[in-house]
């Protein structure tokens, strides 16, 4: 069973920008998958189409076998999304943000409240759950978004640059949490500009450039693409960064 | 989603909006009290004493249904237009619902129900204020018709506000319609006068104003008299509800103004 199956998806925005060109991508269930690409490559558009926030121009998308056009509700139920931008009401309390999100998935408050409390505590927000969300630091806001995305126990978690602007210590804490999720069977799709993060976490990698997948395979397969250019000892940001630069320049 | 899950999603949207409107009650409820008090003082007490009677009752009593309806129209419209627009534009928290399995028709129901609650509550507050100025002298011909028109009017304008909220691309976009369309329609819809008091040449203009039908039905609930049969008012309201639900459903289903 594939967690995500994108076939021949094209997206042309109203202003004529072609963000995705006949893109095909498959993510196996249980995988930790990194989707990498420079700014404007089409990563967020692809994620938006998979999660129902962006209308595709053509092609098909399946989430755990559910067609996002024909079985929209079931497809959406499988996904938890942590978007790139902070997108919650800053005047609300973290506990309310997470519990309300559960409500939109049909989870009643008596079930959602204890579940939200556990998630927030697990993500280090236990003492902040009744403060206003605007009072949280950048890293805390990111973790709140992860808690919100997990309230309905999705099988597939999509994270669009979740560690952007997060300090090293918190970032490592988030990595550990994400690793635990994959151990529990959650499929993860991660986009990030921290390539060492992707190298540490992901089993499979795809690199997207100008709306086209230019490389797709296991981490070892992708790293193997850059062997010739990698020189140990020099400052080069790591092997994945070398490959990334080669494929996207 | 099961019926219980659908109910939970609807309840979540409604509860969130009601909690919000009570949290900022100074912004959501108080302005209507102050505005209606001013209207009652100026139009009811100062000018009304010179006008005398209209429609067979004291002018102050005549103007009450119109002012209640004015409050219902403006607040139910503003509630959905602003709530939806702010969740789309400022925090982009509308994504919370868009990524969920909540279907488009339920999104409409959730946002509109908040507008209905606020519209009816504000209408009730304005009615309570009117009791002070009329010396508890308001008679109610049919509570059912009065409440029915209050809820239906809130529904129509909450739906209209939602269309505006979905379409608006800037904060100006949600102010233009109330300022240049809604306010003139309300004032020309018979809040302060009976259509029969207008010159014959102007009366057909009033009949193309949807707000005239709302005020007409609502006033019948109070006074038992109306400019036109309330069945006509109900038919116009029903047609507006169907039309606006259709527009909202289309906009949310296709993602126009919401999804790129």
CSV table of C-alpha atoms in Angstrom, one decimal:
chain,number,residue,atom,x,y,z
A,1,UNK,CA,0.0,0.0,0.0
A,2,UNK,CA,1.3,3.4,-0.9
A,3,UNK,CA,0.7,6.3,1.4
A,4,UNK,CA,0.8,8.8,-1.5
A,5,UNK,CA,0.5,8.2,-5.2
A,6,UNK,CA,0.7,11.2,-7.4
A,7,UNK,CA,0.3,10.5,-11.1
A,8,UNK,CA,1.0,13.0,-13.9
A,9,UNK,CA,0.0,16.0,-11.9
A,10,UNK,CA,0.3,19.4,-13.5
A,11,UNK,CA,-0.5,22.7,-11.8
A,12,UNK,CA,-0.7,25.9,-13.6
A,13,UNK,CA,-1.6,29.0,-11.5
A,14,UNK,CA,-3.9,31.7,-12.7
A,15,UNK,CA,-0.9,34.0,-13.4
A,16,UNK,CA,0.4,31.4,-15.9
A,17,UNK,CA,3.2,30.0,-13.6
A,18,UNK,CA,3.5,26.2,-14.1
A,19,UNK,CA,4.4,24.9,-10.6
A,20,UNK,CA,4.2,21.2,-11.4
A,21,UNK,CA,4.8,19.6,-14.8
A,22,UNK,CA,3.4,16.1,-15.2
A,23,UNK,CA,4.8,15.1,-11.9
A,24,UNK,CA,4.6,11.5,-10.7
A,25,UNK,CA,5.7,10.5,-7.2
A,26,UNK,CA,5.0,7.5,-4.9
A,27,UNK,CA,5.6,7.3,-1.2
A,28,UNK,CA,5.4,3.9,0.4
A,29,UNK,CA,3.4,3.4,3.6
A,30,UNK,CA,5.7,3.6,6.7
A,31,UNK,CA,8.4,5.6,4.9
A,32,UNK,CA,10.2,8.7,6.0
A,33,UNK,CA,10.3,10.6,2.8
A,34,UNK,CA,12.2,13.8,2.1
A,35,UNK,CA,11.1,16.1,-0.8
A,36,UNK,CA,13.9,18.5,-1.5
A,37,UNK,CA,14.2,21.4,-3.8
A,38,UNK,CA,15.1,25.1,-4.1
A,39,UNK,CA,12.6,27.8,-3.3
A,40,UNK,CA,9.9,27.9,-6.0
A,41,UNK,CA,10.6,24.3,-7.1
A,42,UNK,CA,7.0,23.2,-6.4
A,43,UNK,CA,7.3,21.5,-3.1
A,44,UNK,CA,4.6,23.4,-1.3
A,45,UNK,CA,2.3,23.2,-4.3
A,46,UNK,CA,2.7,19.4,-4.4
A,47,UNK,CA,1.9,19.3,-0.7
A,48,UNK,CA,-1.0,21.6,-1.1
A,49,UNK,CA,-2.5,19.4,-3.8
A,50,UNK,CA,-2.1,16.3,-1.7
A,51,UNK,CA,-3.7,17.9,1.3
A,52,UNK,CA,-6.6,19.6,-0.5
A,53,UNK,CA,-5.4,23.2,-0.1
A,54,UNK,CA,-4.5,23.7,-3.8
A,55,UNK,CA,-6.5,22.6,-6.9
A,56,UNK,CA,-4.5,20.7,-9.4
A,57,UNK,CA,-4.9,21.4,-13.1
A,58,UNK,CA,-4.7,17.7,-14.2
A,59,UNK,CA,-3.6,14.3,-13.0
A,60,UNK,CA,-4.6,12.1,-10.1
A,61,UNK,CA,-3.7,11.8,-6.4
A,62,UNK,CA,-4.4,8.9,-4.1
A,63,UNK,CA,-3.8,8.9,-0.3
A,64,UNK,CA,-3.7,5.3,1.1
A,65,UNK,CA,-5.7,4.3,-2.0
A,66,UNK,CA,-8.3,7.0,-1.6
A,67,UNK,CA,-8.7,9.2,-4.6
A,68,UNK,CA,-8.6,12.8,-3.5
A,69,UNK,CA,-11.2,13.8,-6.1
A,70,UNK,CA,-13.7,11.0,-5.6
A,71,UNK,CA,-13.1,10.0,-1.9
A,72,UNK,CA,-12.1,13.4,-0.6
A,73,UNK,CA,-13.3,12.9,3.0
A,74,UNK,CA,-11.5,9.5,3.4
A,75,UNK,CA,-8.3,10.9,1.8
A,76,UNK,CA,-8.3,13.9,4.0
A,77,UNK,CA,-8.8,11.8,7.1
A,78,UNK,CA,-5.5,10.0,6.5
A,79,UNK,CA,-3.4,13.2,6.4
A,80,UNK,CA,-2.1,15.5,9.1
A,81,UNK,CA,-0.6,18.7,7.7
A,82,UNK,CA,2.0,21.0,9.2
A,83,UNK,CA,2.2,23.9,6.8
A,84,UNK,CA,5.1,26.1,6.0
A,85,UNK,CA,3.4,29.3,7.4
A,86,UNK,CA,2.0,29.7,10.9
A,87,UNK,CA,-1.7,29.3,10.3
A,88,UNK,CA,-3.6,29.4,13.5
A,89,UNK,CA,-5.6,32.1,15.3
A,90,UNK,CA,-3.0,33.8,17.6
A,91,UNK,CA,-5.7,34.9,20.0
A,92,UNK,CA,-6.7,31.3,20.9
A,93,UNK,CA,-5.1,29.0,23.4
A,94,UNK,CA,-3.0,26.1,22.2
A,95,UNK,CA,-5.3,23.6,23.8
A,96,UNK,CA,-8.3,25.2,22.0
A,97,UNK,CA,-6.5,25.2,18.7
A,98,UNK,CA,-5.7,21.5,18.9
A,99,UNK,CA,-9.1,20.5,20.3
A,100,UNK,CA,-11.0,22.5,17.7
A,101,UNK,CA,-8.9,20.8,15.0
A,102,UNK,CA,-10.1,17.5,16.4
A,103,UNK,CA,-13.6,18.7,16.1
A,104,UNK,CA,-13.3,19.4,12.4
A,105,UNK,CA,-12.4,15.7,12.1
A,106,UNK,CA,-15.5,14.7,14.1
A,107,UNK,CA,-13.7,14.0,17.3
A,108,UNK,CA,-15.9,15.1,20.3
A,109,UNK,CA,-14.4,17.4,22.9
A,110,UNK,CA,-14.4,14.7,25.7
A,111,UNK,CA,-12.1,12.6,23.5
A,112,UNK,CA,-10.1,15.5,22.0
A,113,UNK,CA,-9.2,17.3,25.2
A,114,UNK,CA,-7.2,14.5,26.9
A,115,UNK,CA,-5.6,13.6,23.6
A,116,UNK,CA,-4.6,17.2,23.0
A,117,UNK,CA,-3.2,17.5,26.5
A,118,UNK,CA,-1.0,14.5,25.9
A,119,UNK,CA,0.2,15.7,22.6
A,120,UNK,CA,1.0,19.1,23.9
A,121,UNK,CA,2.9,17.7,26.9
A,122,UNK,CA,4.8,15.3,24.6
A,123,UNK,CA,5.9,18.2,22.5
A,124,UNK,CA,7.0,20.2,25.5
A,125,UNK,CA,4.0,22.6,25.5
A,126,UNK,CA,2.4,21.3,28.7
A,127,UNK,CA,2.9,24.5,30.6
A,128,UNK,CA,1.9,26.7,27.7
A,129,UNK,CA,-1.4,25.1,26.7
A,130,UNK,CA,-3.6,27.7,28.3
A,131,UNK,CA,-1.6,30.7,27.3
A,132,UNK,CA,-2.5,32.7,24.2
A,133,UNK,CA,-0.8,31.2,21.1
A,134,UNK,CA,0.7,34.6,20.2
A,135,UNK,CA,2.8,34.4,23.3
A,136,UNK,CA,4.6,31.2,22.1
A,137,UNK,CA,8.1,31.4,20.6
A,138,UNK,CA,8.7,30.4,17.0
A,139,UNK,CA,9.8,26.9,17.9
A,140,UNK,CA,6.8,26.4,20.2
A,141,UNK,CA,4.4,27.6,17.4
A,142,UNK,CA,5.9,24.9,15.1
A,143,UNK,CA,5.4,22.3,17.8
A,144,UNK,CA,1.8,23.4,18.3
A,145,UNK,CA,1.2,22.9,14.6
A,146,UNK,CA,2.6,19.4,14.9
A,147,UNK,CA,0.3,18.7,17.8
A,148,UNK,CA,-2.7,20.0,15.8
A,149,UNK,CA,-1.8,17.9,12.8
A,150,UNK,CA,-1.7,14.7,15.0
A,151,UNK,CA,-5.0,15.2,16.9
A,152,UNK,CA,-6.9,12.8,14.6
A,153,UNK,CA,-4.1,10.2,14.6
A,154,UNK,CA,-3.3,10.5,10.9
A,155,UNK,CA,-1.5,7.7,9.1
A,156,UNK,CA,0.3,10.2,6.9
A,157,UNK,CA,2.0,13.3,8.3
A,158,UNK,CA,3.1,16.0,5.9
A,159,UNK,CA,5.6,18.5,7.2
A,160,UNK,CA,6.5,21.5,5.1
A,161,UNK,CA,9.7,23.0,6.5
A,162,UNK,CA,8.7,22.4,10.1
A,163,UNK,CA,12.1,23.3,11.5
A,164,UNK,CA,12.5,26.6,9.7
A,165,UNK,CA,13.7,29.2,12.2
A,166,UNK,CA,13.9,26.6,15.0
A,167,UNK,CA,17.1,26.5,17.1
A,168,UNK,CA,19.4,23.4,17.0
A,169,UNK,CA,18.3,22.0,20.3
A,170,UNK,CA,14.6,22.2,19.6
A,171,UNK,CA,15.2,20.9,16.1
A,172,UNK,CA,16.9,17.8,17.4
A,173,UNK,CA,14.0,17.3,19.8
A,174,UNK,CA,11.6,17.5,16.9
A,175,UNK,CA,13.7,15.0,14.9
A,176,UNK,CA,13.5,12.5,17.9
A,177,UNK,CA,9.7,13.0,18.0
A,178,UNK,CA,9.3,12.4,14.3
A,179,UNK,CA,11.5,9.3,14.5
A,180,UNK,CA,9.2,7.9,17.2
A,181,UNK,CA,6.2,8.6,15.0
A,182,UNK,CA,7.7,6.6,12.1
A,183,UNK,CA,8.4,3.8,14.6
A,184,UNK,CA,4.7,3.8,15.4
A,185,UNK,CA,3.9,3.4,11.7
A,186,UNK,CA,3.2,6.9,10.7
A,187,UNK,CA,4.4,7.8,7.2
A,188,UNK,CA,6.1,11.1,7.0
A,189,UNK,CA,6.7,13.4,4.1
A,190,UNK,CA,9.2,16.2,5.0
A,191,UNK,CA,10.3,19.2,3.0
A,192,UNK,CA,13.3,21.1,4.4
A,193,UNK,CA,16.2,23.2,3.4
A,194,UNK,CA,18.3,21.7,6.1
A,195,UNK,CA,19.8,18.9,4.0
A,196,UNK,CA,21.7,17.3,6.9
A,197,UNK,CA,18.3,17.0,8.6
A,198,UNK,CA,16.9,15.1,5.6
A,199,UNK,CA,20.1,13.0,5.4
A,200,UNK,CA,19.7,12.0,9.0
A,201,UNK,CA,16.0,11.2,8.9
A,202,UNK,CA,14.8,10.1,5.5
A,203,UNK,CA,14.8,6.6,4.0
A,204,UNK,CA,13.8,7.9,0.6
A,205,UNK,CA,14.4,11.2,-1.1
A,206,UNK,CA,13.1,13.0,-4.1
A,207,UNK,CA,14.6,16.2,-5.5
A,208,UNK,CA,12.3,18.6,-7.4
A,209,UNK,CA,13.4,21.4,-9.7
A,210,UNK,CA,11.1,23.8,-11.6
A,211,UNK,CA,8.1,21.5,-11.1
A,212,UNK,CA,9.9,18.3,-12.2
A,213,UNK,CA,11.2,15.4,-10.2
A,214,UNK,CA,14.9,15.2,-11.2
A,215,UNK,CA,15.9,12.4,-8.8
A,216,UNK,CA,14.0,9.9,-6.7
A,217,UNK,CA,15.3,6.9,-4.8
A,218,UNK,CA,16.6,5.6,-1.5
A,219,UNK,CA,18.9,7.8,0.4
A,220,UNK,CA,21.9,5.7,-0.6
A,221,UNK,CA,20.9,5.8,-4.2
A,222,UNK,CA,20.6,9.6,-4.2
A,223,UNK,CA,23.9,10.0,-2.3
A,224,UNK,CA,25.6,7.7,-4.8
A,225,UNK,CA,24.7,10.2,-7.6
A,226,UNK,CA,27.2,12.7,-6.1
A,227,UNK,CA,30.1,10.4,-5.3
A,228,UNK,CA,32.3,12.0,-7.9
A,229,UNK,CA,32.0,15.5,-6.6
A,230,UNK,CA,32.2,14.7,-2.9
A,231,UNK,CA,35.5,15.5,-1.3
A,232,UNK,CA,35.8,14.5,2.3
A,233,UNK,CA,37.4,17.1,4.5
A,234,UNK,CA,36.5,20.1,2.5
A,235,UNK,CA,33.6,22.4,3.6
A,236,UNK,CA,30.9,21.1,1.4
A,237,UNK,CA,27.8,20.8,3.7
A,238,UNK,CA,27.6,17.0,3.4
A,239,UNK,CA,27.1,14.5,0.6
A,240,UNK,CA,23.4,15.2,0.1
A,241,UNK,CA,24.1,18.9,-0.2
A,242,UNK,CA,26.6,18.2,-3.0
A,243,UNK,CA,24.1,16.0,-4.9
A,244,UNK,CA,21.4,18.6,-4.3
A,245,UNK,CA,23.5,21.4,-5.8
A,246,UNK,CA,24.5,19.3,-8.8
A,247,UNK,CA,20.9,18.4,-9.6
A,248,UNK,CA,19.3,21.7,-9.0
A,249,UNK,CA,21.8,24.2,-10.5
B,1,UNK,CA,-18.0,11.3,8.1
B,2,UNK,CA,-20.8,9.8,10.2
B,3,UNK,CA,-23.8,12.0,11.2
B,4,UNK,CA,-22.3,12.3,14.7
B,5,UNK,CA,-18.9,13.4,13.3
B,6,UNK,CA,-20.7,15.9,11.0
B,7,UNK,CA,-22.5,17.2,14.1
B,8,UNK,CA,-19.3,17.4,16.0
B,9,UNK,CA,-17.6,19.4,13.2
B,10,UNK,CA,-20.6,21.8,13.0
B,11,UNK,CA,-20.7,22.2,16.8
B,12,UNK,CA,-17.0,23.0,16.8
B,13,UNK,CA,-17.4,25.8,14.2
B,14,UNK,CA,-20.4,27.2,16.0
B,15,UNK,CA,-19.0,27.0,19.5
B,16,UNK,CA,-15.7,28.6,18.3
B,17,UNK,CA,-17.6,31.6,16.9
B,18,UNK,CA,-19.9,32.0,19.8
B,19,UNK,CA,-17.0,31.9,22.3
B,20,UNK,CA,-15.3,34.5,20.1
B,21,UNK,CA,-18.2,36.9,20.0
B,22,UNK,CA,-18.7,36.7,23.8
B,23,UNK,CA,-15.0,37.2,24.4
B,24,UNK,CA,-15.0,40.5,22.5
B,25,UNK,CA,-18.6,41.5,23.4
B,26,UNK,CA,-17.6,45.1,23.5
B,27,UNK,CA,-17.0,44.9,19.7
B,28,UNK,CA,-19.8,42.5,18.9
B,29,UNK,CA,-22.8,43.5,21.0
B,30,UNK,CA,-22.2,46.9,22.5
B,31,UNK,CA,-22.1,49.0,19.3
B,32,UNK,CA,-25.6,47.9,18.4
B,33,UNK,CA,-26.9,49.0,21.7
B,34,UNK,CA,-25.3,52.4,21.3
B,35,UNK,CA,-26.4,52.8,17.7
B,36,UNK,CA,-30.0,51.8,18.3
B,37,UNK,CA,-30.2,54.0,21.4
B,38,UNK,CA,-29.2,57.0,19.2
B,39,UNK,CA,-31.7,56.0,16.6
B,40,UNK,CA,-34.5,55.8,19.2
B,41,UNK,CA,-33.5,59.1,20.7
B,42,UNK,CA,-33.2,60.9,17.3
B,43,UNK,CA,-35.9,59.3,15.1
B,44,UNK,CA,-38.2,58.1,17.8
B,45,UNK,CA,-38.2,60.7,20.5
B,46,UNK,CA,-37.1,63.9,18.8
B,47,UNK,CA,-38.5,63.5,15.3
B,48,UNK,CA,-41.2,60.9,16.2
B,49,UNK,CA,-43.1,63.3,18.4
B,50,UNK,CA,-43.5,65.6,15.4
B,51,UNK,CA,-44.4,62.9,13.0
B,52,UNK,CA,-47.2,61.5,15.1
B,53,UNK,CA,-48.5,58.2,13.8
B,54,UNK,CA,-47.6,55.9,10.9
B,55,UNK,CA,-49.4,52.7,9.9
B,56,UNK,CA,-52.0,53.4,12.6
B,57,UNK,CA,-49.5,53.3,15.5
B,58,UNK,CA,-47.2,55.8,17.2
B,59,UNK,CA,-44.1,56.5,15.1
B,60,UNK,CA,-41.8,55.2,17.9
B,61,UNK,CA,-43.6,51.9,17.8
B,62,UNK,CA,-43.7,51.8,14.0
B,63,UNK,CA,-39.9,52.3,13.8
B,64,UNK,CA,-39.0,49.5,16.3
B,65,UNK,CA,-39.3,46.5,13.9
B,66,UNK,CA,-37.3,48.4,11.3
B,67,UNK,CA,-34.5,49.2,13.8
B,68,UNK,CA,-34.4,45.7,15.1
B,69,UNK,CA,-34.2,44.4,11.6
B,70,UNK,CA,-31.5,47.0,10.8
B,71,UNK,CA,-29.4,45.6,13.6
B,72,UNK,CA,-30.0,42.0,12.6
B,73,UNK,CA,-29.1,42.7,8.9
B,74,UNK,CA,-25.9,44.5,9.7
B,75,UNK,CA,-24.5,42.2,12.4
B,76,UNK,CA,-25.3,38.9,10.8
B,77,UNK,CA,-23.7,40.1,7.6
B,78,UNK,CA,-20.7,41.5,9.4
B,79,UNK,CA,-20.2,38.4,11.5
B,80,UNK,CA,-19.8,36.0,8.7
B,81,UNK,CA,-18.0,38.3,6.3
B,82,UNK,CA,-15.4,39.3,8.8
B,83,UNK,CA,-15.0,36.0,10.5
B,84,UNK,CA,-14.5,34.2,7.2
B,85,UNK,CA,-12.3,36.9,5.8
B,86,UNK,CA,-10.1,37.2,8.8
B,87,UNK,CA,-9.6,33.4,9.0
B,88,UNK,CA,-8.7,33.4,5.3
B,89,UNK,CA,-6.5,36.6,5.2
B,90,UNK,CA,-4.9,37.3,8.6
B,91,UNK,CA,-4.0,34.0,10.2
B,92,UNK,CA,-4.9,31.7,7.3
B,93,UNK,CA,-6.6,29.5,10.0
B,94,UNK,CA,-9.3,28.6,7.4
B,95,UNK,CA,-6.8,25.9,6.4
B,96,UNK,CA,-7.7,24.1,9.6
B,97,UNK,CA,-11.1,23.4,8.1
B,98,UNK,CA,-10.0,23.1,4.5
B,99,UNK,CA,-7.6,20.2,5.2
B,100,UNK,CA,-10.2,18.4,7.3
B,101,UNK,CA,-12.9,16.1,5.9
B,102,UNK,CA,-15.6,18.7,6.8
B,103,UNK,CA,-17.7,19.0,3.6
B,104,UNK,CA,-18.4,22.4,1.9
B,105,UNK,CA,-22.1,22.4,2.9
B,106,UNK,CA,-21.2,21.9,6.5
B,107,UNK,CA,-18.6,24.7,6.4
B,108,UNK,CA,-21.4,27.0,5.1
B,109,UNK,CA,-23.7,25.8,7.9
B,110,UNK,CA,-21.0,26.3,10.5
B,111,UNK,CA,-20.1,29.9,9.6
B,112,UNK,CA,-23.7,31.0,8.9
B,113,UNK,CA,-25.0,29.6,12.2
B,114,UNK,CA,-22.6,31.9,14.0
B,115,UNK,CA,-24.1,34.8,12.0
B,116,UNK,CA,-27.6,33.8,12.9
B,117,UNK,CA,-26.8,33.5,16.6
B,118,UNK,CA,-25.2,37.0,16.7
B,119,UNK,CA,-28.0,38.5,14.5
B,120,UNK,CA,-30.8,37.2,16.7
B,121,UNK,CA,-28.9,38.1,20.0
B,122,UNK,CA,-28.3,41.6,18.8
B,123,UNK,CA,-31.9,41.9,17.5
B,124,UNK,CA,-33.1,40.8,21.0
B,125,UNK,CA,-30.8,43.4,22.7
B,126,UNK,CA,-32.1,46.2,20.4
B,127,UNK,CA,-35.7,45.1,21.1
B,128,UNK,CA,-35.0,45.2,24.8
B,129,UNK,CA,-33.6,48.8,24.4
B,130,UNK,CA,-36.7,49.7,22.5
B,131,UNK,CA,-38.9,48.7,25.5
B,132,UNK,CA,-37.2,51.5,27.5
B,133,UNK,CA,-38.1,54.1,24.8
B,134,UNK,CA,-41.6,52.9,24.2
B,135,UNK,CA,-42.4,52.6,27.8
B,136,UNK,CA,-43.0,48.8,27.4
B,137,UNK,CA,-45.7,49.8,24.9
B,138,UNK,CA,-44.8,47.3,22.2
B,139,UNK,CA,-47.5,44.9,21.1
B,140,UNK,CA,-46.6,41.6,19.5
B,141,UNK,CA,-49.1,40.3,17.0
B,142,UNK,CA,-47.4,36.9,16.3
B,143,UNK,CA,-44.2,35.8,18.2
B,144,UNK,CA,-43.8,33.0,15.8
B,145,UNK,CA,-43.8,35.2,12.7
B,146,UNK,CA,-41.6,37.7,14.4
B,147,UNK,CA,-39.0,35.1,15.5
B,148,UNK,CA,-39.2,33.3,12.1
B,149,UNK,CA,-38.4,36.5,10.2
B,150,UNK,CA,-35.6,37.4,12.6
B,151,UNK,CA,-34.0,34.0,12.0
B,152,UNK,CA,-34.6,34.0,8.3
B,153,UNK,CA,-33.2,37.5,7.9
B,154,UNK,CA,-30.1,36.5,9.9
B,155,UNK,CA,-29.8,33.5,7.6
B,156,UNK,CA,-30.1,35.5,4.4
B,157,UNK,CA,-27.6,38.1,5.4
B,158,UNK,CA,-25.2,35.7,7.1
B,159,UNK,CA,-25.1,33.8,3.7
B,160,UNK,CA,-24.6,37.1,1.8
B,161,UNK,CA,-21.8,38.0,4.2
B,162,UNK,CA,-20.2,34.6,3.6
B,163,UNK,CA,-20.1,35.2,-0.2
B,164,UNK,CA,-18.5,38.6,0.6
B,165,UNK,CA,-16.0,37.0,3.0
B,166,UNK,CA,-15.0,34.3,0.4
B,167,UNK,CA,-14.6,36.8,-2.4
B,168,UNK,CA,-12.9,39.7,-0.6
B,169,UNK,CA,-9.2,40.0,-1.3
B,170,UNK,CA,-8.5,42.9,1.1
B,171,UNK,CA,-10.1,44.5,4.2
B,172,UNK,CA,-11.6,47.1,1.9
B,173,UNK,CA,-13.4,44.3,0.1
B,174,UNK,CA,-15.5,43.5,3.2
B,175,UNK,CA,-16.3,47.2,3.8
B,176,UNK,CA,-17.4,48.2,0.3
B,177,UNK,CA,-20.5,46.1,0.2
B,178,UNK,CA,-22.0,47.1,3.6
B,179,UNK,CA,-21.2,50.8,2.9
B,180,UNK,CA,-22.3,51.2,-0.7
B,181,UNK,CA,-25.0,48.5,-1.1
B,182,UNK,CA,-26.3,47.2,2.3
B,183,UNK,CA,-26.7,50.5,4.1
B,184,UNK,CA,-28.7,52.2,1.2
B,185,UNK,CA,-30.8,49.1,0.8
B,186,UNK,CA,-31.6,49.0,4.5
B,187,UNK,CA,-32.5,52.7,4.7
B,188,UNK,CA,-34.6,52.6,1.5
B,189,UNK,CA,-36.2,49.3,2.5
B,190,UNK,CA,-38.8,50.9,4.8
B,191,UNK,CA,-37.0,51.0,8.2
B,192,UNK,CA,-38.3,54.5,8.9
B,193,UNK,CA,-41.4,54.7,6.7
B,194,UNK,CA,-44.3,52.8,5.2
B,195,UNK,CA,-44.0,52.2,1.4
B,196,UNK,CA,-47.5,53.8,1.1
B,197,UNK,CA,-46.1,57.1,2.3
B,198,UNK,CA,-43.8,57.3,-0.7
B,199,UNK,CA,-44.8,59.1,-3.9
B,200,UNK,CA,-46.4,56.6,-6.3
B,201,UNK,CA,-43.5,56.9,-8.7
B,202,UNK,CA,-41.0,55.6,-6.1
B,203,UNK,CA,-43.0,52.7,-4.8
B,204,UNK,CA,-42.0,50.2,-7.5
B,205,UNK,CA,-38.3,50.9,-6.6
B,206,UNK,CA,-39.0,49.7,-3.1
B,207,UNK,CA,-40.4,46.4,-4.4
B,208,UNK,CA,-37.1,45.5,-6.0
B,209,UNK,CA,-35.3,45.9,-2.7
B,210,UNK,CA,-35.1,42.5,-0.9
B,211,UNK,CA,-34.8,44.2,2.5
B,212,UNK,CA,-38.3,45.7,2.1
B,213,UNK,CA,-39.7,42.1,2.2
B,214,UNK,CA,-37.8,41.3,5.4
B,215,UNK,CA,-38.9,44.4,7.2
B,216,UNK,CA,-42.5,44.0,5.9
B,217,UNK,CA,-42.8,40.4,7.3
B,218,UNK,CA,-41.0,41.3,10.6
B,219,UNK,CA,-43.3,44.4,11.1
B,220,UNK,CA,-46.3,42.2,10.5
B,221,UNK,CA,-45.1,40.0,13.4
B,222,UNK,CA,-45.3,43.1,15.6
B,223,UNK,CA,-48.3,45.0,14.4
B,224,UNK,CA,-50.4,42.6,12.4
B,225,UNK,CA,-50.3,44.9,9.4
B,226,UNK,CA,-48.1,44.8,6.4
B,227,UNK,CA,-47.5,46.7,3.1
B,228,UNK,CA,-47.7,43.4,1.2
B,229,UNK,CA,-48.8,39.8,2.1
B,230,UNK,CA,-46.2,38.1,4.2
B,231,UNK,CA,-46.4,35.0,2.0
B,232,UNK,CA,-44.7,37.2,-0.7
B,233,UNK,CA,-42.1,38.2,1.8
B,234,UNK,CA,-41.5,34.5,2.7
B,235,UNK,CA,-41.2,33.5,-0.9
B,236,UNK,CA,-38.6,36.2,-1.6
B,237,UNK,CA,-36.7,35.1,1.5
B,238,UNK,CA,-36.8,31.5,0.5
B,239,UNK,CA,-35.6,32.3,-3.1
B,240,UNK,CA,-32.7,34.4,-1.6
B,241,UNK,CA,-31.7,31.5,0.7
B,242,UNK,CA,-31.6,29.0,-2.1
B,243,UNK,CA,-29.7,31.4,-4.4
B,244,UNK,CA,-27.1,32.3,-1.7
B,245,UNK,CA,-26.6,28.7,-0.5
B,246,UNK,CA,-25.9,27.8,-4.1
B,247,UNK,CA,-23.4,30.5,-4.6
B,248,UNK,CA,-21.6,29.7,-1.4
B,249,UNK,CA,-21.5,26.0,-2.1
B,250,UNK,CA,-20.1,26.6,-5.5
B,251,UNK,CA,-17.4,29.0,-4.2
B,252,UNK,CA,-16.3,26.6,-1.4
B,253,UNK,CA,-16.6,23.4,-3.5
B,254,UNK,CA,-14.4,24.8,-6.3
B,255,UNK,CA,-12.2,26.7,-4.0
B,256,UNK,CA,-12.7,30.1,-5.8
B,257,UNK,CA,-11.1,32.8,-3.6
B,258,UNK,CA,-9.9,30.1,-1.2
B,259,UNK,CA,-7.7,27.6,-3.0
B,260,UNK,CA,-5.1,28.6,-5.6
